[in-house]
Short mmCIF file of C-alpha atoms in Angstrom, two decimals:
data_model
loop_
_atom_site.label_atom_id
_atom_site.label_comp_id
_atom_site.label_asym_id
_atom_site.label_seq_id
_atom_site.Cartn_x
_atom_site.Cartn_y
_atom_site.Cartn_z
CA MET A 1 31.43 85.64 82.57
CA LYS A 2 32.08 81.94 82.02
CA ILE A 3 30.53 80.31 78.95
CA GLU A 4 30.15 76.60 78.33
CA TYR A 5 29.26 75.48 74.82
CA VAL A 6 26.96 72.63 75.78
CA ALA A 7 25.54 71.29 72.51
CA PHE A 8 25.95 72.61 68.96
CA ASP A 9 25.65 71.52 65.35
CA SER A 10 29.42 71.57 65.06
CA PHE A 11 29.38 68.84 67.74
CA GLY A 12 27.06 66.77 65.51
CA VAL A 13 23.60 67.59 66.92
CA LYS A 14 20.98 70.19 66.08
CA SER A 15 21.35 72.61 68.98
CA SER A 16 22.79 75.93 70.10
CA CYS A 17 22.70 75.49 73.85
CA ILE A 18 25.01 77.45 76.15
CA PHE A 19 25.54 77.65 79.89
CA VAL A 20 26.53 81.08 81.17
CA GLU A 21 27.80 81.68 84.68
CA THR A 22 28.36 85.14 86.15
CA LYS A 23 28.99 86.21 89.76
CA ASP A 24 25.24 86.70 90.10
CA VAL A 25 23.43 83.95 88.23
CA LYS A 26 23.70 80.71 86.23
CA ILE A 27 21.81 80.64 82.94
CA VAL A 28 21.00 78.01 80.32
CA VAL A 29 20.03 79.39 76.92
CA ASP A 30 17.88 77.22 74.62
CA PRO A 31 18.12 73.70 76.09
CA GLY A 32 17.04 71.87 72.95
CA ILE A 33 18.40 69.07 70.82
CA ALA A 34 17.54 67.01 67.74
CA ALA A 35 19.27 64.63 65.33
CA GLU A 36 20.97 65.94 62.21
CA THR A 37 19.36 65.22 58.84
CA ASN A 38 20.50 62.60 56.31
CA SER A 39 22.60 65.20 54.46
CA PHE A 40 24.92 65.32 57.50
CA PRO A 41 27.92 63.04 56.77
CA LEU A 42 27.48 60.63 59.67
CA PRO A 43 25.55 57.34 59.81
CA LEU A 44 22.15 57.53 61.48
CA GLU A 45 23.36 55.37 64.37
CA ASP A 46 26.15 57.86 65.11
CA ARG A 47 23.81 60.85 64.85
CA LEU A 48 21.37 59.30 67.32
CA ALA A 49 24.18 58.37 69.72
CA LEU A 50 25.37 61.98 69.70
CA VAL A 51 21.87 63.16 70.60
CA GLU A 52 21.90 60.92 73.68
CA LYS A 53 25.38 62.11 74.64
CA TYR A 54 24.59 65.80 74.43
CA LYS A 55 21.13 65.47 75.92
CA LYS A 56 22.86 64.29 79.09
CA ARG A 57 25.11 67.36 79.00
CA ILE A 58 22.08 69.62 78.69
CA GLU A 59 20.44 67.85 81.62
CA VAL A 60 23.54 68.46 83.75
CA VAL A 61 23.71 72.20 83.07
CA CYS A 62 19.95 72.60 83.59
CA SER A 63 20.34 71.01 87.02
CA LYS A 64 22.93 73.69 87.91
CA ALA A 65 21.04 76.66 86.44
CA ASP A 66 19.03 79.33 88.22
CA VAL A 67 17.49 80.61 84.99
CA ILE A 68 16.55 78.86 81.73
CA THR A 69 15.64 80.85 78.62
CA ILE A 70 13.70 79.62 75.58
CA SER A 71 13.81 81.66 72.36
CA HIS A 72 11.08 79.69 70.55
CA TYR A 73 9.35 76.33 70.50
CA HIS A 74 11.32 74.19 68.08
CA TYR A 75 12.76 71.05 69.63
CA ASP A 76 16.37 72.01 68.91
CA HIS A 77 15.79 75.03 71.22
CA TYR A 78 13.78 73.44 74.02
CA GLN A 79 12.72 70.00 75.19
CA PRO A 80 9.52 69.22 77.12
CA ILE A 81 11.41 67.28 79.80
CA LYS A 82 9.84 68.15 83.13
CA ASN A 83 12.84 67.57 85.40
CA TRP A 84 15.03 70.03 83.53
CA TYR A 85 12.88 72.95 84.69
CA LYS A 86 12.20 71.99 88.30
CA ASN A 87 12.58 75.00 90.62
CA LYS A 88 13.96 77.17 87.79
CA ILE A 89 13.08 80.68 86.68
CA LEU A 90 11.93 80.39 83.06
CA LEU A 91 12.19 83.34 80.66
CA ILE A 92 10.27 82.23 77.59
CA LYS A 93 8.97 83.32 74.22
CA ASP A 94 5.42 84.65 74.46
CA PHE A 95 3.08 81.73 73.75
CA LYS A 96 0.12 83.91 72.74
CA ASN A 97 1.51 86.72 70.59
CA ARG A 98 3.69 86.73 67.46
CA ILE A 99 3.72 82.97 67.34
CA ASN A 100 2.56 80.51 64.70
CA LYS A 101 0.02 77.76 65.34
CA SER A 102 2.55 74.92 65.49
CA GLN A 103 4.71 76.63 68.11
CA GLN A 104 1.66 77.78 70.02
CA ASN A 105 0.42 74.20 70.35
CA ARG A 106 3.84 73.01 71.47
CA ALA A 107 4.08 75.85 74.00
CA LYS A 108 0.67 74.98 75.44
CA GLN A 109 1.64 71.33 75.93
CA PHE A 110 5.01 72.35 77.35
CA LEU A 111 3.51 74.73 79.91
CA GLN A 112 0.97 72.17 81.08
CA LYS A 113 3.94 70.03 82.09
CA ILE A 114 6.22 72.75 83.39
CA ILE A 115 3.97 75.16 85.35
CA PRO A 116 3.61 72.75 88.31
CA VAL A 117 7.39 72.39 88.75
CA ALA A 118 8.91 75.72 87.68
CA LYS A 119 9.83 78.31 90.29
CA GLU A 120 8.62 81.18 88.10
CA ILE A 121 7.69 81.72 84.45
CA LYS A 122 8.01 85.11 82.76
CA ILE A 123 7.40 86.31 79.20
CA ALA A 124 10.71 87.36 77.68
CA ASP A 125 9.69 89.22 74.50
CA ASN A 126 11.20 92.74 74.47
CA ASN A 127 11.84 92.54 78.21
CA LYS A 128 14.90 92.67 80.42
CA PHE A 129 15.63 91.06 83.77
CA GLU A 130 18.30 91.91 86.32
CA PHE A 131 20.10 89.48 88.60
CA GLY A 132 22.56 91.55 90.61
CA ASN A 133 24.92 93.14 88.08
CA THR A 134 23.90 90.70 85.33
CA GLU A 135 21.22 91.72 82.86
CA ILE A 136 19.33 89.33 80.57
CA LYS A 137 17.65 91.19 77.75
CA PHE A 138 15.50 89.91 74.90
CA SER A 139 14.71 91.31 71.46
CA ILE A 140 11.30 91.91 70.04
CA PRO A 141 10.02 88.83 68.16
CA LEU A 142 12.11 88.44 65.00
CA TRP A 143 11.35 86.35 61.93
CA HIS A 144 12.74 82.81 62.01
CA GLY A 145 14.81 83.52 58.92
CA VAL A 146 13.28 85.42 56.02
CA LYS A 147 10.43 87.92 56.33
CA ASN A 148 6.93 86.38 56.54
CA THR A 149 8.29 82.86 56.93
CA PRO A 150 5.70 80.31 58.11
CA LEU A 151 8.28 79.18 60.68
CA GLY A 152 7.23 82.07 62.91
CA HIS A 153 9.27 84.21 65.29
CA VAL A 154 12.23 83.89 67.66
CA LEU A 155 13.97 86.00 70.30
CA MET A 156 17.60 87.04 70.41
CA THR A 157 19.03 86.75 73.93
CA GLU A 158 21.57 89.21 75.35
CA ILE A 159 23.46 88.59 78.58
CA SER A 160 25.65 91.38 79.92
CA THR A 161 27.78 92.28 82.90
CA LYS A 162 29.74 95.48 83.49
CA LYS A 163 32.63 94.18 81.35
CA GLU A 164 31.13 91.77 78.83
CA LYS A 165 28.12 91.35 76.58
CA LEU A 166 27.01 88.19 74.79
CA ILE A 167 24.34 87.94 72.12
CA HIS A 168 22.80 84.58 71.23
CA SER A 169 21.02 85.02 67.90
CA SER A 170 18.69 82.02 68.05
CA ASP A 171 17.36 81.34 64.51
CA ILE A 172 17.61 84.53 62.44
CA ASP A 173 19.27 82.66 59.55
CA GLY A 174 22.39 84.65 58.99
CA PRO A 175 20.90 87.23 59.41
CA SER A 176 19.49 87.71 55.92
CA ILE A 177 17.38 90.62 57.19
CA SER A 178 19.56 93.74 57.30
CA SER A 179 17.74 95.39 60.21
CA TYR A 180 18.65 92.39 62.39
CA ALA A 181 22.33 92.99 61.66
CA ASP A 182 21.73 96.65 62.58
CA LEU A 183 20.30 95.50 65.93
CA ILE A 184 23.40 93.43 66.66
CA ILE A 185 25.79 96.22 65.65
CA LYS A 186 23.89 98.71 67.80
CA GLU A 187 24.14 96.48 70.89
CA LYS A 188 27.96 96.19 70.54
CA PRO A 189 28.42 92.63 71.87
CA THR A 190 31.90 91.40 72.75
CA LEU A 191 30.77 87.87 71.77
CA LEU A 192 28.20 86.94 69.14
CA ILE A 193 26.85 83.39 68.87
CA LEU A 194 25.29 83.34 65.40
CA ASP A 195 23.21 80.65 63.76
CA GLY A 196 24.14 81.33 60.13
CA ALA A 197 22.15 80.68 56.97
CA PRO A 198 20.54 77.22 56.52
CA THR A 199 22.42 76.40 53.34
CA TYR A 200 21.46 72.74 53.65
CA LEU A 201 18.00 73.97 52.58
CA LEU A 202 19.16 75.98 49.56
CA GLY A 203 16.72 75.60 46.70
CA TYR A 204 14.04 74.38 49.09
CA ILE A 205 13.06 77.05 51.64
CA HIS A 206 16.19 79.17 51.41
CA ALA A 207 17.35 81.03 48.31
CA TYR A 208 20.88 81.88 47.20
CA TYR A 209 20.15 85.59 47.39
CA ASN A 210 19.14 85.13 51.08
CA LEU A 211 22.49 83.46 51.66
CA CYS A 212 24.28 86.36 49.95
CA LEU A 213 22.39 88.87 52.10
CA ALA A 214 23.41 86.88 55.18
CA ILE A 215 27.05 86.97 54.04
CA LEU A 216 26.94 90.74 53.51
CA ASN A 217 25.26 91.33 56.86
CA LEU A 218 27.82 89.21 58.66
CA ARG A 219 30.58 91.15 56.92
CA ARG A 220 28.97 94.37 58.18
CA ILE A 221 28.97 93.01 61.74
CA ILE A 222 32.62 92.00 61.42
CA LYS A 223 33.67 95.39 60.03
CA SER A 224 31.70 97.35 62.63
CA GLY A 225 34.73 97.12 64.92
CA LYS A 226 32.67 96.18 67.97
CA VAL A 227 32.51 92.40 68.26
CA LYS A 228 35.76 90.58 68.99
CA LYS A 229 34.60 86.98 68.64
CA ILE A 230 31.87 85.36 66.57
CA ILE A 231 30.81 81.74 66.97
CA LEU A 232 29.32 80.76 63.62
CA ASP A 233 27.37 77.55 64.11
CA HIS A 234 23.93 75.95 64.27
CA HIS A 235 22.32 76.08 60.74
CA ALA A 236 25.61 76.88 59.00
CA LEU A 237 27.30 73.77 60.41
CA ARG A 238 24.77 71.35 58.97
CA ASP A 239 26.48 71.74 55.62
CA TYR A 240 30.06 70.65 54.86
CA ARG A 241 30.28 73.40 52.23
CA TYR A 242 30.12 76.17 54.85
CA LYS A 243 33.76 77.28 54.59
CA ASP A 244 33.40 77.91 50.87
CA PHE A 245 30.06 79.66 51.27
CA TYR A 246 31.39 81.86 54.06
CA TYR A 247 34.79 82.36 52.44
CA LEU A 248 34.43 86.17 52.26
CA THR A 249 33.44 86.49 55.91
CA PHE A 250 36.43 84.43 57.07
CA GLU A 251 38.71 86.68 55.00
CA ASP A 252 37.10 89.81 56.47
CA ALA A 253 37.46 88.43 59.99
CA LYS A 254 41.21 87.92 59.46
CA ARG A 255 41.63 91.45 58.13
CA ASN A 256 39.68 92.99 61.01
CA GLY A 257 41.16 90.98 63.86
CA VAL A 258 37.90 89.21 64.67
CA LYS A 259 37.95 85.59 65.76
CA LEU A 260 35.37 83.79 63.61
CA HIS A 261 34.96 80.05 64.09
CA THR A 262 32.64 77.31 65.31
CA ALA A 263 31.75 76.19 68.83
CA ALA A 264 33.71 72.98 68.18
CA GLU A 265 36.83 74.93 67.28
CA GLU A 266 36.31 77.15 70.33
CA VAL A 267 36.64 74.05 72.54
CA GLY A 268 39.52 72.62 70.49
CA ILE A 269 37.91 69.95 68.30
CA GLU A 270 37.18 69.63 64.60
CA PRO A 271 33.59 70.28 63.49
CA ARG A 272 31.79 66.96 63.07
CA VAL A 273 30.52 67.94 59.63
CA LEU A 274 34.16 68.09 58.44
CA SER A 275 35.47 65.02 60.27
CA GLY A 276 32.42 63.10 59.01
CA LEU A 277 33.09 64.29 55.46
CA LYS A 278 36.68 63.02 55.67
CA LYS A 279 35.63 59.63 57.00
CA TYR A 280 32.40 58.93 55.09
CA GLY A 281 32.57 61.19 52.05
CA LYS A 282 30.02 63.47 50.44
CA THR A 283 26.30 62.96 50.83
CA LYS A 284 23.90 65.31 49.06
CA TRP A 285 26.30 67.84 47.49
CA LYS A 286 28.96 66.60 45.08
CA GLU A 287 30.14 69.84 43.47
CA TRP A 288 29.79 73.49 44.42
CA GLU A 289 31.42 76.85 43.92
CA LYS A 290 33.20 79.03 46.45
CA ILE A 291 31.28 82.29 46.89
CA ARG A 292 33.51 85.22 45.93
CA GLU A 293 32.72 88.88 45.26
CA LYS A 294 31.80 88.18 41.64
CA ASN A 295 29.31 85.50 42.74
CA LEU A 296 27.71 87.84 45.26
CA LYS A 297 27.30 90.52 42.61
CA GLN A 298 25.80 88.15 40.08
CA ILE A 299 23.32 86.51 42.47
CA LEU A 300 22.18 89.81 44.00
CA ASN A 301 21.94 91.56 40.62
CA ASN A 302 19.63 88.78 39.42
CA ALA A 303 17.57 89.08 42.61
CA GLU A 304 17.18 92.84 42.07
CA LYS A 305 16.14 92.35 38.43
CA ASN A 306 13.47 89.91 39.57
CA ASP A 307 12.14 92.30 42.27
CA LEU A 308 13.13 89.98 45.10
CA LEU A 309 14.92 92.59 47.18
CA GLU A 310 13.59 95.35 49.40
CA SER A 311 14.82 98.93 48.93
CA LYS A 312 16.79 98.77 52.22
CA ASP A 313 18.61 95.68 50.99
CA ILE A 314 19.46 97.36 47.68
CA GLU A 315 20.90 100.36 49.52
CA MET A 316 22.97 98.09 51.77
CA ILE A 317 24.25 96.07 48.80
CA LYS A 318 25.40 99.20 46.99
CA LYS A 319 27.36 100.27 50.06
CA GLU A 320 28.92 96.86 50.67
CA ILE A 321 29.70 95.73 47.12
CA ILE A 322 31.89 98.12 45.16
#
């Protein structure tokens, strides 16, 4: 299985697009792209230039693909560009069920454009598709982050051959939901491409206790002994504080022999959020604290006292935090 990291937040654009080539089939996962927000430490002109650069890369891999998958209808996971989908097999998020109004409207407009040119369109939710010895399997619809979020649902994508298995998490935000970590552990991927918590939205639509749950769940995945490499990117790499927030997971990865880094580091370059920080300085966040065990305990204890946690989360926390 050959994997090309086409466009990612660690490259300086909102995206988590990959191109996977096996002996049987060529697959593009989530061909979407958008500009980073103003909290990203690059000038707007640079951010827009990067979108144009990586949009061309996405166009190139789509032209080579047999299959294109779409986990949900946010523009950083798909683009309504007709030529990208010409003569392709599309495996897409259900546009009628377990979908919010915004995504449903986008899906409707997208399909009006794409149906005339696509080779075939199939609903992906909780389905699997075989191409020779390569299997593409999709999860049930999962919350786009926290439970009951108005952002709707997404699909995790799993691509496996006889020797390898890749899971692309889409937008499960960490995961902060423990059962989603259980799903990943159960599937035993050799490679996990994980979106991470959207810490750039902390205090807005993401709470610190959700981040702490995401950290604990990632630690559980690392310590499960199954996955050998984790690409931590997408939401997590929109925030130059990510190494301090994920400090405990990086330490766990070292101890357990798991390679944990970004898509940029996987291809041998520095994440743009860090190189931009060095060149242009801080934007939104001036001071912050590294999250250590004591911080996890304090934040999650407060969340429990305020009845913000589910019983399953409380059980998991007691097992993970001594």
